[in-house]
Short mmCIF file of C-alpha atoms and ligand atoms in Angstrom, two decimals:
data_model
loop_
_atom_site.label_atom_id
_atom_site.label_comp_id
_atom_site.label_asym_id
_atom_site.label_seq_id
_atom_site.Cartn_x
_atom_site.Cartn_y
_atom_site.Cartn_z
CA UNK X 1 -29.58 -46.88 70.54
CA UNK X 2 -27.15 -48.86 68.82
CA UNK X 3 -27.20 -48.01 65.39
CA UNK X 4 -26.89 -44.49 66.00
CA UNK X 5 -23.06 -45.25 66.34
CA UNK X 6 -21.04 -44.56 63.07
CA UNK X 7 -23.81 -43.49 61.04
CA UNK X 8 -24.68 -39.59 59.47
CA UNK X 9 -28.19 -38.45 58.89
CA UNK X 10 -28.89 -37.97 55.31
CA UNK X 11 -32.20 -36.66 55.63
CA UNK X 12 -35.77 -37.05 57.59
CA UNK X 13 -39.28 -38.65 57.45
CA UNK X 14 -42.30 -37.28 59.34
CA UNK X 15 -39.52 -35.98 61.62
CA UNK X 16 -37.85 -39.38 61.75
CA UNK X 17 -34.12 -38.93 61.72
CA UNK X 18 -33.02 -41.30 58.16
CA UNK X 19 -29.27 -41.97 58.59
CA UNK X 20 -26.63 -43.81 56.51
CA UNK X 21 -24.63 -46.72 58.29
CA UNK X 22 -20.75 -46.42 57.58
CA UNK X 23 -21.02 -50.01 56.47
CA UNK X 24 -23.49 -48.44 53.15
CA UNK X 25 -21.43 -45.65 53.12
CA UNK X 26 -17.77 -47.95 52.36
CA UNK X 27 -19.61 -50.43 50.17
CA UNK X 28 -21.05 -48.19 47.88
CA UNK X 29 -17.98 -46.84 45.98
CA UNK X 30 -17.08 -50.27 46.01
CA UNK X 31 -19.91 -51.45 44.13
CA UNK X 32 -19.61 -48.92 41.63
CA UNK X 33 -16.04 -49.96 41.28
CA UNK X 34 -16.82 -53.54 40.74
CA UNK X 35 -19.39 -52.73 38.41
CA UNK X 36 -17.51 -50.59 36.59
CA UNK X 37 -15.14 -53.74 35.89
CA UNK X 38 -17.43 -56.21 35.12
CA UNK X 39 -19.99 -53.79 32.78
CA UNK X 40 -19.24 -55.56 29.36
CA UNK X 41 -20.55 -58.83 31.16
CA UNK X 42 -23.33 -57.43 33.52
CA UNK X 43 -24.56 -56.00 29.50
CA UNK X 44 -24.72 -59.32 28.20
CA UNK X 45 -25.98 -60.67 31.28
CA UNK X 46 -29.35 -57.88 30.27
CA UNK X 47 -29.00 -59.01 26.64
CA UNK X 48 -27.82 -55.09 25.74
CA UNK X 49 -25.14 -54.68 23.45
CA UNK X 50 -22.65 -52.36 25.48
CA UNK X 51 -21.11 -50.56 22.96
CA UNK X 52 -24.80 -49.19 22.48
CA UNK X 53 -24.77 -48.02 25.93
CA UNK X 54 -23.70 -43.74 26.37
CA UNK X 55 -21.35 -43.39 29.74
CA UNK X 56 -18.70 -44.86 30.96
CA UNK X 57 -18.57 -48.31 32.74
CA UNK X 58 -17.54 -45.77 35.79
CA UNK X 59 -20.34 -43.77 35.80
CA UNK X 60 -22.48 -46.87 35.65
CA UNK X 61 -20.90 -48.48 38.38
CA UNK X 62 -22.24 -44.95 40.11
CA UNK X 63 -25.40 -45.14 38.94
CA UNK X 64 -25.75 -49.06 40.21
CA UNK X 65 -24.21 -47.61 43.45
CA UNK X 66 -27.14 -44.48 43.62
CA UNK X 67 -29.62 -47.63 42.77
CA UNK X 68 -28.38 -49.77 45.88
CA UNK X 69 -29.03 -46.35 47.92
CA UNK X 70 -32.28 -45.76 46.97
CA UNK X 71 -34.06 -49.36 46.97
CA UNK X 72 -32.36 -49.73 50.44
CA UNK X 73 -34.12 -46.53 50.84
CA UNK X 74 -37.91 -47.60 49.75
CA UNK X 75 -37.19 -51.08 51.43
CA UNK X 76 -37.19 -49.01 54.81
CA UNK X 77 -39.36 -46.53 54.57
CA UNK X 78 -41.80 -49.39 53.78
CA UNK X 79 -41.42 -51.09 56.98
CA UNK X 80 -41.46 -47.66 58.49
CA UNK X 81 -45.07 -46.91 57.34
CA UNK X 82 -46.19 -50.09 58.45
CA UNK X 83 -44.83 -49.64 61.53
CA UNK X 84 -46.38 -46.19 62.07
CA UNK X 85 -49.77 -47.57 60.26
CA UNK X 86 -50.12 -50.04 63.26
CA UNK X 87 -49.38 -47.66 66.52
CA UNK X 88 -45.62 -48.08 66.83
CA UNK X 89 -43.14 -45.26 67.45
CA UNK X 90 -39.77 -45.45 65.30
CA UNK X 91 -37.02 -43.23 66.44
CA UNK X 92 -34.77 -43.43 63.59
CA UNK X 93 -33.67 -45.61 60.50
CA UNK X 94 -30.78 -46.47 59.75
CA UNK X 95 -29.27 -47.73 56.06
CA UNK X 96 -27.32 -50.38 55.70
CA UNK X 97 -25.55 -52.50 53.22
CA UNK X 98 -27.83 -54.79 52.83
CA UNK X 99 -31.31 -53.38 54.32
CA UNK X 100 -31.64 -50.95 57.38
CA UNK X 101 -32.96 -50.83 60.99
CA UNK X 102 -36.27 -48.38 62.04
CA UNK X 103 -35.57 -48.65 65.57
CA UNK X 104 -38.60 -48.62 67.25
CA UNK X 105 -39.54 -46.69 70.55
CA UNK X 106 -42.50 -48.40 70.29
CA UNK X 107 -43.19 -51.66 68.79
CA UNK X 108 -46.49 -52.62 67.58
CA UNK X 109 -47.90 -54.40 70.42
CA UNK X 110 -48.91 -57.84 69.12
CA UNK X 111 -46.08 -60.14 67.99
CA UNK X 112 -48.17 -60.82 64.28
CA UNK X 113 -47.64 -56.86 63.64
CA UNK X 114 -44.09 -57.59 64.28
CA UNK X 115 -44.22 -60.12 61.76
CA UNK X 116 -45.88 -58.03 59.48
CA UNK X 117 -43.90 -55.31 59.54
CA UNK X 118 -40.74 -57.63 59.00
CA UNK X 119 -42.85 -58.93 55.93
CA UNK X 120 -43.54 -55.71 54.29
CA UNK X 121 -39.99 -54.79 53.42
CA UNK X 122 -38.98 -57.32 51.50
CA UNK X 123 -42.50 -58.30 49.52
CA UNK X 124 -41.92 -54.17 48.24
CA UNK X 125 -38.54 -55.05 47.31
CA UNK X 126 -40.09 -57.55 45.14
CA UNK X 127 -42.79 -55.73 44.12
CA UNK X 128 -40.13 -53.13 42.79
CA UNK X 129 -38.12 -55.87 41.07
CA UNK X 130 -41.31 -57.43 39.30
CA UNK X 131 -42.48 -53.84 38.05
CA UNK X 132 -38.68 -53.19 36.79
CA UNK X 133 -38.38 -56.14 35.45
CA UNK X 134 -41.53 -56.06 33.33
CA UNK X 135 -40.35 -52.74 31.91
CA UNK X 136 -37.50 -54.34 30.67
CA UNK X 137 -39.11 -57.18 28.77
CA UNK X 138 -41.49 -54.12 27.68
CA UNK X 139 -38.47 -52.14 26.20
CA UNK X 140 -36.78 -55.55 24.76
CA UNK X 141 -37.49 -54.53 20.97
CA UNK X 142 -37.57 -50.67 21.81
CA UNK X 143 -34.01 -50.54 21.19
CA UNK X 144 -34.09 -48.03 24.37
CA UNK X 145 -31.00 -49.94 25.02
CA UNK X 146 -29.99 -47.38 28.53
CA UNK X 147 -33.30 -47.21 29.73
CA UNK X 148 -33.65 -51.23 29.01
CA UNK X 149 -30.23 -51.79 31.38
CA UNK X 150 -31.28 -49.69 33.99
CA UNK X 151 -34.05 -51.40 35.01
CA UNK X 152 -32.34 -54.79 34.61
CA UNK X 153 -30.07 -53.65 37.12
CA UNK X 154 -32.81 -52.32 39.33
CA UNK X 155 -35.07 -55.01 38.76
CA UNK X 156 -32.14 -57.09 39.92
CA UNK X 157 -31.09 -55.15 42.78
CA UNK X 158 -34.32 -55.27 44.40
CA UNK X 159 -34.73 -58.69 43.66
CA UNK X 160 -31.35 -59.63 45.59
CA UNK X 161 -32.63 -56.97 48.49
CA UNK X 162 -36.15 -58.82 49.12
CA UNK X 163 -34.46 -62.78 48.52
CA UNK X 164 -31.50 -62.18 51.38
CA UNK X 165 -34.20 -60.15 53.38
CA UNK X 166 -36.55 -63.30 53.56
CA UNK X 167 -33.39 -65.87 54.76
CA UNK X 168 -35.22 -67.04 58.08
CA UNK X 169 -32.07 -65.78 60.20
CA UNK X 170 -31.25 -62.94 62.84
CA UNK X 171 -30.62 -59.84 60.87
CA UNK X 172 -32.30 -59.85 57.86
CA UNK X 173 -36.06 -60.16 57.81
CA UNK X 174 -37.15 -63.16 57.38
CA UNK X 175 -35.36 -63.60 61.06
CA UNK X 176 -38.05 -61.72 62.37
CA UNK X 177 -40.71 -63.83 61.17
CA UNK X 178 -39.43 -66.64 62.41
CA UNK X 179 -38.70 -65.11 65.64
CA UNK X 180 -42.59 -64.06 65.79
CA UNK X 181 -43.59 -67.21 64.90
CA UNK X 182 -41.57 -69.00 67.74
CA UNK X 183 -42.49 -66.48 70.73
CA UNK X 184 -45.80 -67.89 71.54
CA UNK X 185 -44.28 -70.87 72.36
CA UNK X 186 -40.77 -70.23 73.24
CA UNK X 187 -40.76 -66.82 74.52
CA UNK X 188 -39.44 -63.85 73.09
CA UNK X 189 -35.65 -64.49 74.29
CA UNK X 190 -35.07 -68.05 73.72
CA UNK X 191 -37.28 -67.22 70.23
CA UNK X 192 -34.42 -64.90 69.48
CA UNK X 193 -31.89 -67.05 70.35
CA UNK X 194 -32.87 -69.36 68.24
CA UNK X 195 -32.90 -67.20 65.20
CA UNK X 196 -29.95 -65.64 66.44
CA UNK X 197 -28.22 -68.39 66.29
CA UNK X 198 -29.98 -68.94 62.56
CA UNK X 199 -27.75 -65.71 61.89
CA UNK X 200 -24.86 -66.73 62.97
CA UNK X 201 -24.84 -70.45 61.46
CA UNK X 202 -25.68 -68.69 57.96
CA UNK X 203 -22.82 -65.78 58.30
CA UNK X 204 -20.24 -68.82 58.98
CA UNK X 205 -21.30 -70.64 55.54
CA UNK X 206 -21.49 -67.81 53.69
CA UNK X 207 -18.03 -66.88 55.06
CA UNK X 208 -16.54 -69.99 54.52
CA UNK X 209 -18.29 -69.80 50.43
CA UNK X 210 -16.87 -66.33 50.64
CA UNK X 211 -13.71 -67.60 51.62
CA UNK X 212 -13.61 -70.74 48.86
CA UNK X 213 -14.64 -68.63 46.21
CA UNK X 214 -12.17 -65.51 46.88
CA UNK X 215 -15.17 -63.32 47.35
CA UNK X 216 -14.07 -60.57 49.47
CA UNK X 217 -17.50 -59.31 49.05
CA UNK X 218 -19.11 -62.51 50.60
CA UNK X 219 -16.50 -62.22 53.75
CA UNK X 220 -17.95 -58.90 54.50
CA UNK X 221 -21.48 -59.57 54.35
CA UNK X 222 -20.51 -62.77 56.18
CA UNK X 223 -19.11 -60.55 59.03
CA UNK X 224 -22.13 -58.29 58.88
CA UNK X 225 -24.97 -60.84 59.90
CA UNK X 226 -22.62 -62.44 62.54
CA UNK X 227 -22.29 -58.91 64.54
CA UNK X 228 -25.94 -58.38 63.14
CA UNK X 229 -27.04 -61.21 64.79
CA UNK X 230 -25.18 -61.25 68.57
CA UNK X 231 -26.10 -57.40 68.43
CA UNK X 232 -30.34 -58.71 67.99
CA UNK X 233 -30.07 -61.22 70.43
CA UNK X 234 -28.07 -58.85 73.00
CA UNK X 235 -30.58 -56.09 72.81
CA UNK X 236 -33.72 -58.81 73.40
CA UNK X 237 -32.34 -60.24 76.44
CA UNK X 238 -31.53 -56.50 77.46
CA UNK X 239 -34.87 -55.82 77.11
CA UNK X 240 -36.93 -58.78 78.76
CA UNK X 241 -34.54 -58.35 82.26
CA UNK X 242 -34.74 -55.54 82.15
CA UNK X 243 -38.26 -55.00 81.80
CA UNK X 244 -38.60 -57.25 84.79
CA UNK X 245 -36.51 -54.77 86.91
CA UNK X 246 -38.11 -52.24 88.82
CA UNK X 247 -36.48 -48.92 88.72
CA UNK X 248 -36.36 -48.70 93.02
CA UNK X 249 -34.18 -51.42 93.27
CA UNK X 250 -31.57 -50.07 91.18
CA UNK X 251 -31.58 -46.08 92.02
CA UNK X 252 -29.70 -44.29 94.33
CA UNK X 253 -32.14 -43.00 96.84
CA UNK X 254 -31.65 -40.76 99.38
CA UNK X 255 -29.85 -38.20 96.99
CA UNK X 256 -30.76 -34.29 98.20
CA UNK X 257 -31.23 -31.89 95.32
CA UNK X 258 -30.21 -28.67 95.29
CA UNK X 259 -33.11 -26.38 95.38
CA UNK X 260 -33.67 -23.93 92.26
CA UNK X 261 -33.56 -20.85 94.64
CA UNK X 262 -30.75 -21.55 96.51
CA UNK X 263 -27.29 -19.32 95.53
CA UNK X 264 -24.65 -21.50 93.67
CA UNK X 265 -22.53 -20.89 96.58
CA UNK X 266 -24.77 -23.41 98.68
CA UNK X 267 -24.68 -25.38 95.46
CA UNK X 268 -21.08 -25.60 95.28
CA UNK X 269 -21.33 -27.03 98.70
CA UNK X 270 -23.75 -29.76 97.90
CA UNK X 271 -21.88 -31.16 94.88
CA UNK X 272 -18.42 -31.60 97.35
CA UNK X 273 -20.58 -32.82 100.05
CA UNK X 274 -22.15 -35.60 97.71
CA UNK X 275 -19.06 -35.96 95.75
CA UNK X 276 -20.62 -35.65 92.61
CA UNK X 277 -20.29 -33.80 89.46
CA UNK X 278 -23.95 -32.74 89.07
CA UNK X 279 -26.97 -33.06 91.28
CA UNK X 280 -30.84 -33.10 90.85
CA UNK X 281 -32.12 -29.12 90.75
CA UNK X 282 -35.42 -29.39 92.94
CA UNK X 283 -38.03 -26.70 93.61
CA UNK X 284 -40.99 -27.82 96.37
CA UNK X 285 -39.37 -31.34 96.46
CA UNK X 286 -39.65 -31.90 92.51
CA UNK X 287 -36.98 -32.27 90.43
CA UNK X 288 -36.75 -30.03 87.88
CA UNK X 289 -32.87 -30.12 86.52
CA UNK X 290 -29.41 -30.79 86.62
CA UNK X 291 -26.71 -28.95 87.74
CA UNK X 292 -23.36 -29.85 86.45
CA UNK X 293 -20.31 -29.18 88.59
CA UNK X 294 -18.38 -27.73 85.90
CA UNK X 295 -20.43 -24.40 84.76
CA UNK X 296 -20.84 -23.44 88.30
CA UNK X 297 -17.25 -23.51 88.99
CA UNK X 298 -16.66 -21.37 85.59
CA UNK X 299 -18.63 -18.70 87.80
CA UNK X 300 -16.17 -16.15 89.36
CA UNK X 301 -16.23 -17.43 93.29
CA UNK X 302 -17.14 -13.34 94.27
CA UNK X 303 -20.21 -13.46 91.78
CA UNK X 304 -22.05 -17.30 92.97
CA UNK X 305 -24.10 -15.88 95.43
CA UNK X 306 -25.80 -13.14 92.98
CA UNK X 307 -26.70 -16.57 90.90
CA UNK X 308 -29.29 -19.40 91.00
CA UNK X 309 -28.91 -22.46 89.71
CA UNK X 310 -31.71 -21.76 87.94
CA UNK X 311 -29.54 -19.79 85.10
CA UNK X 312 -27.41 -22.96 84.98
CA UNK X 313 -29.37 -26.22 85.06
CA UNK X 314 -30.46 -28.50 82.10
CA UNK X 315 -33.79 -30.05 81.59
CA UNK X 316 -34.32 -33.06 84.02
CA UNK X 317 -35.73 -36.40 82.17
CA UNK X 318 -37.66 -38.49 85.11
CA UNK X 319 -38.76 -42.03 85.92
CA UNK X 320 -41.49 -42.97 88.38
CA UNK X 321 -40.38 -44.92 90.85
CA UNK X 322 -42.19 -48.03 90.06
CA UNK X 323 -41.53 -48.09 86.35
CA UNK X 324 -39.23 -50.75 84.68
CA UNK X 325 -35.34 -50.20 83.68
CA UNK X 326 -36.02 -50.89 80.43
CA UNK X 327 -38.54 -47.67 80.64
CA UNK X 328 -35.53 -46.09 81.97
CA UNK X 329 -33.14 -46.83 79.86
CA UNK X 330 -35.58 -45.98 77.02
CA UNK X 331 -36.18 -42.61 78.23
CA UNK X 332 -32.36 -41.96 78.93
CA UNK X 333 -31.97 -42.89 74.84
CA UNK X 334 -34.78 -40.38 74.17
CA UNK X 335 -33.64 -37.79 75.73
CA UNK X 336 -29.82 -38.38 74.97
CA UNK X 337 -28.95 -38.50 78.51
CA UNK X 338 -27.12 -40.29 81.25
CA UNK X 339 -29.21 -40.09 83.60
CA UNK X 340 -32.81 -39.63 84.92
CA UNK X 341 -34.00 -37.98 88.31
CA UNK X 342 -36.56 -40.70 90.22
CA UNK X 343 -40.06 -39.17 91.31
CA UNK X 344 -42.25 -40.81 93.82
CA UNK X 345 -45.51 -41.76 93.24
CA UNK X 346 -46.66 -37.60 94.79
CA UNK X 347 -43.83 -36.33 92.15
CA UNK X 348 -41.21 -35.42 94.89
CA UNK X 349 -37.37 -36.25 94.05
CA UNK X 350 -36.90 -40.15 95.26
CA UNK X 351 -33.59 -41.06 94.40
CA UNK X 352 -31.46 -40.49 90.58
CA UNK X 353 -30.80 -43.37 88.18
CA UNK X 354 -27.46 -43.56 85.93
CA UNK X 355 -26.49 -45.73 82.82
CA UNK X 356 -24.21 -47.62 85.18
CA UNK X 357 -27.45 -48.21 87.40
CA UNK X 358 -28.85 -49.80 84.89
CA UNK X 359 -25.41 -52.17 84.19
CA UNK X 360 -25.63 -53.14 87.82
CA UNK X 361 -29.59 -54.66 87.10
CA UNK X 362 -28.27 -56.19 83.99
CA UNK X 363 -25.43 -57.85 85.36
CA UNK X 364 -27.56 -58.94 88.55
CA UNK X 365 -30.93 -59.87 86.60
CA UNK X 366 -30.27 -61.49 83.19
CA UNK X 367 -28.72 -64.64 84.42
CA UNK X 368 -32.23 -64.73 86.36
CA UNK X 369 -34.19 -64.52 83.45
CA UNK X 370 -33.26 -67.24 81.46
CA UNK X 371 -33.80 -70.10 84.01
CA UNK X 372 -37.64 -67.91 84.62
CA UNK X 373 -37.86 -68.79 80.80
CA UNK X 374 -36.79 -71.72 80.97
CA UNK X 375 -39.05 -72.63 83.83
CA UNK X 376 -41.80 -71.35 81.65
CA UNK X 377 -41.92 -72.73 78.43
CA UNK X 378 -45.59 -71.94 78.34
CA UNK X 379 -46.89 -68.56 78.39
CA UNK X 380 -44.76 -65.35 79.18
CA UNK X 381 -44.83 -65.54 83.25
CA UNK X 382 -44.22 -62.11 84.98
CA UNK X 383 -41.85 -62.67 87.78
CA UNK X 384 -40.11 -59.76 88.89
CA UNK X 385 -37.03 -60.17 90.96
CA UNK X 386 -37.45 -59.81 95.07
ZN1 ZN P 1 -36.01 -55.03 55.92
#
């Protein structure tokens, strides 16, 4: 849910939306631009003498910049496949600057997959900087001197990727494991406070480096794993109150649909007596859509009784009644919608559950879950709230 903010798909995997985070996107062309001014050095640094080397130092800088992109790239898709390989779902995946996000609608269900899966990115990051890097000692007395710094410079890149990937700190990698490791004992949100706050200690000292050094570069990625971090930690104690919550206590019951044969004159009258701007659709009791206030009214008033609402409605996501918010609020994401109509346990229209709904729970509930985990140090007790 939350990385799909400020980021533009690029392409697709199996059907799995891959996007570009506007943090890759402004970084890149800065890269190349850095490069570009320190290429006589970065050639030394590969032992390549760089007035042997065709291009200019900008189009270098570009090429460093595509390299970034792509081992970002292979980084994810790895954890993606692993991911898939053991049962979970991912939604999408999202580049960043320095790694990406497969955001899971499914985890894998035992917390040593989890670990896994945080494991496999960065060991193929390394994997890739090990095979580059032997191609370059391989081409040292080729005289190949392009292809030679090309795979210095991806050799390094992935290198760098699979290192800061394996830091033991909320949100890189290696934060994962750690959080994995800790869950058994801790439970999974004080776990991810702990390497939450892992993240955050880390993003200050680098910072403050950043900041010593006159490393603007530093500063950024300092910034990065702080929000990186409070944003992991967030969504986990989202998810455990959540999860804890059943949808009937925070729905709005009671609500009567409009049913899917009735004339969008009776409609019309519905939505003002329920002051709302859209309603459940129902047909036999079920809920089968929405109707939105708006595209009824944009029906000429002479011309609403010739039409159903029926013609009008959208698709209807539902909930059971006695599944969890989190469920809920999973679904909603799904779907890309606000709100879900709530069937009882025979499939008739119970009640109708908004994102706001789901505030309310989180607002009332999470304080209640941490003293629960606190209570429990051992094992993951299922408590739910009376
Ligand atoms: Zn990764």
């Amino acid at each position: 849910m939350r990385a799909a903010k400020g980021s533009l798909q690029v392409g697709s995997f199996r059907g799995i939306p891959i996007r570009v985070h506007f943090t890759l996107l402004l970084i890149l062309p800065v890269l190349a631009f850095m490069f570009g001014g320190a290429f006589r050095e970065a050639a030394r640094m590969a032992e390549v003498p760089p007035e042997r080397l065709l291009g200019s130092p900008a189009l270098w800088g570009l090429g460093v910049a595509v390299g970034l992109f792509a081992s970002v790239l292979v980084h994810e898709l790895a954890h993606t496949v692993y991911a898939l390989w053991r049962g979970g779902r991912v939604r999408a995946i999202t580049l960043m600057m320095v790694g990406g996000v497969s955001e899971l609608t499914e985890a894998p269900p035992r917390p040593k997959d989890e670990a896994l899966m945080a494991l496999v990115g960065p060991l193929t990051s390394i994997f890739l900087a090990v095979v580059f890097g032997g191609v370059t000692v391989l081409l040292q007395d080729t005289r190949s001197f392009n292809l030679q710094f090309a795979c210095f410079y991806l050799a390094s890149l992935n290198m760098f990727l699979g290192v800061f990937n394996l830091l033991p700190a909320f949100p890189m990698d290696g934060g994962r494991i750690v959080r994995a490791a800790l869950t058994g004992r801790l439970g999974p949100v004080r776990a991810t406070r702990v390497a939450s706050g892992l993240g955050r200690g880390m993003a200050v000292l680098f910072g403050l480096y950043g900041a010593l050094v006159l490393n603007p570069f530093l500063v950024v990625i300092a910034v990065f794993i702080y929000a990186g971090a409070e944003g992991e930690a967030r969504q986990v104690r989202m998810k455990a109150t959540l999860e804890r919550v059943p949808v009937s206590l925070l729905m709005t019951p009671g609500l009567v649909g409009v049913d899917v044969a009735a004339s969008l004159w009776e409609a019309m009258w519905a939505l003002r007596r329920e002051k709302k701007v859209v309603l459940p659709v129902t047909e036999g009791g079920r809920p089968v859509g929405w109707l939105w206030l708006e595209p009824v009214r944009e029906v000429p008033e002479e011309e609403r009784a010739t039409f159903t609402p029926r013609e009008l409605m959208r698709p209807a996501a539902v909930v059971g009644v006695d599944e969890n918010a989190w469920t809920a609020l999973r679904r909603m994401a799904e779907h890309e919608v606000p709100q879900l109509a709530v069937v009882a346990a025979d499939g008739t229209l119970a009640g109708t559950l908004d994102l706001s709904d789901v505030q309310r729970g989180l607002a009332l509930y999470q304080e209640r879950t941490e003293r629960n985990e606190r209570a429990a140090r051992r094992g993951w007790r299922q408590e739910r709230p009376a």
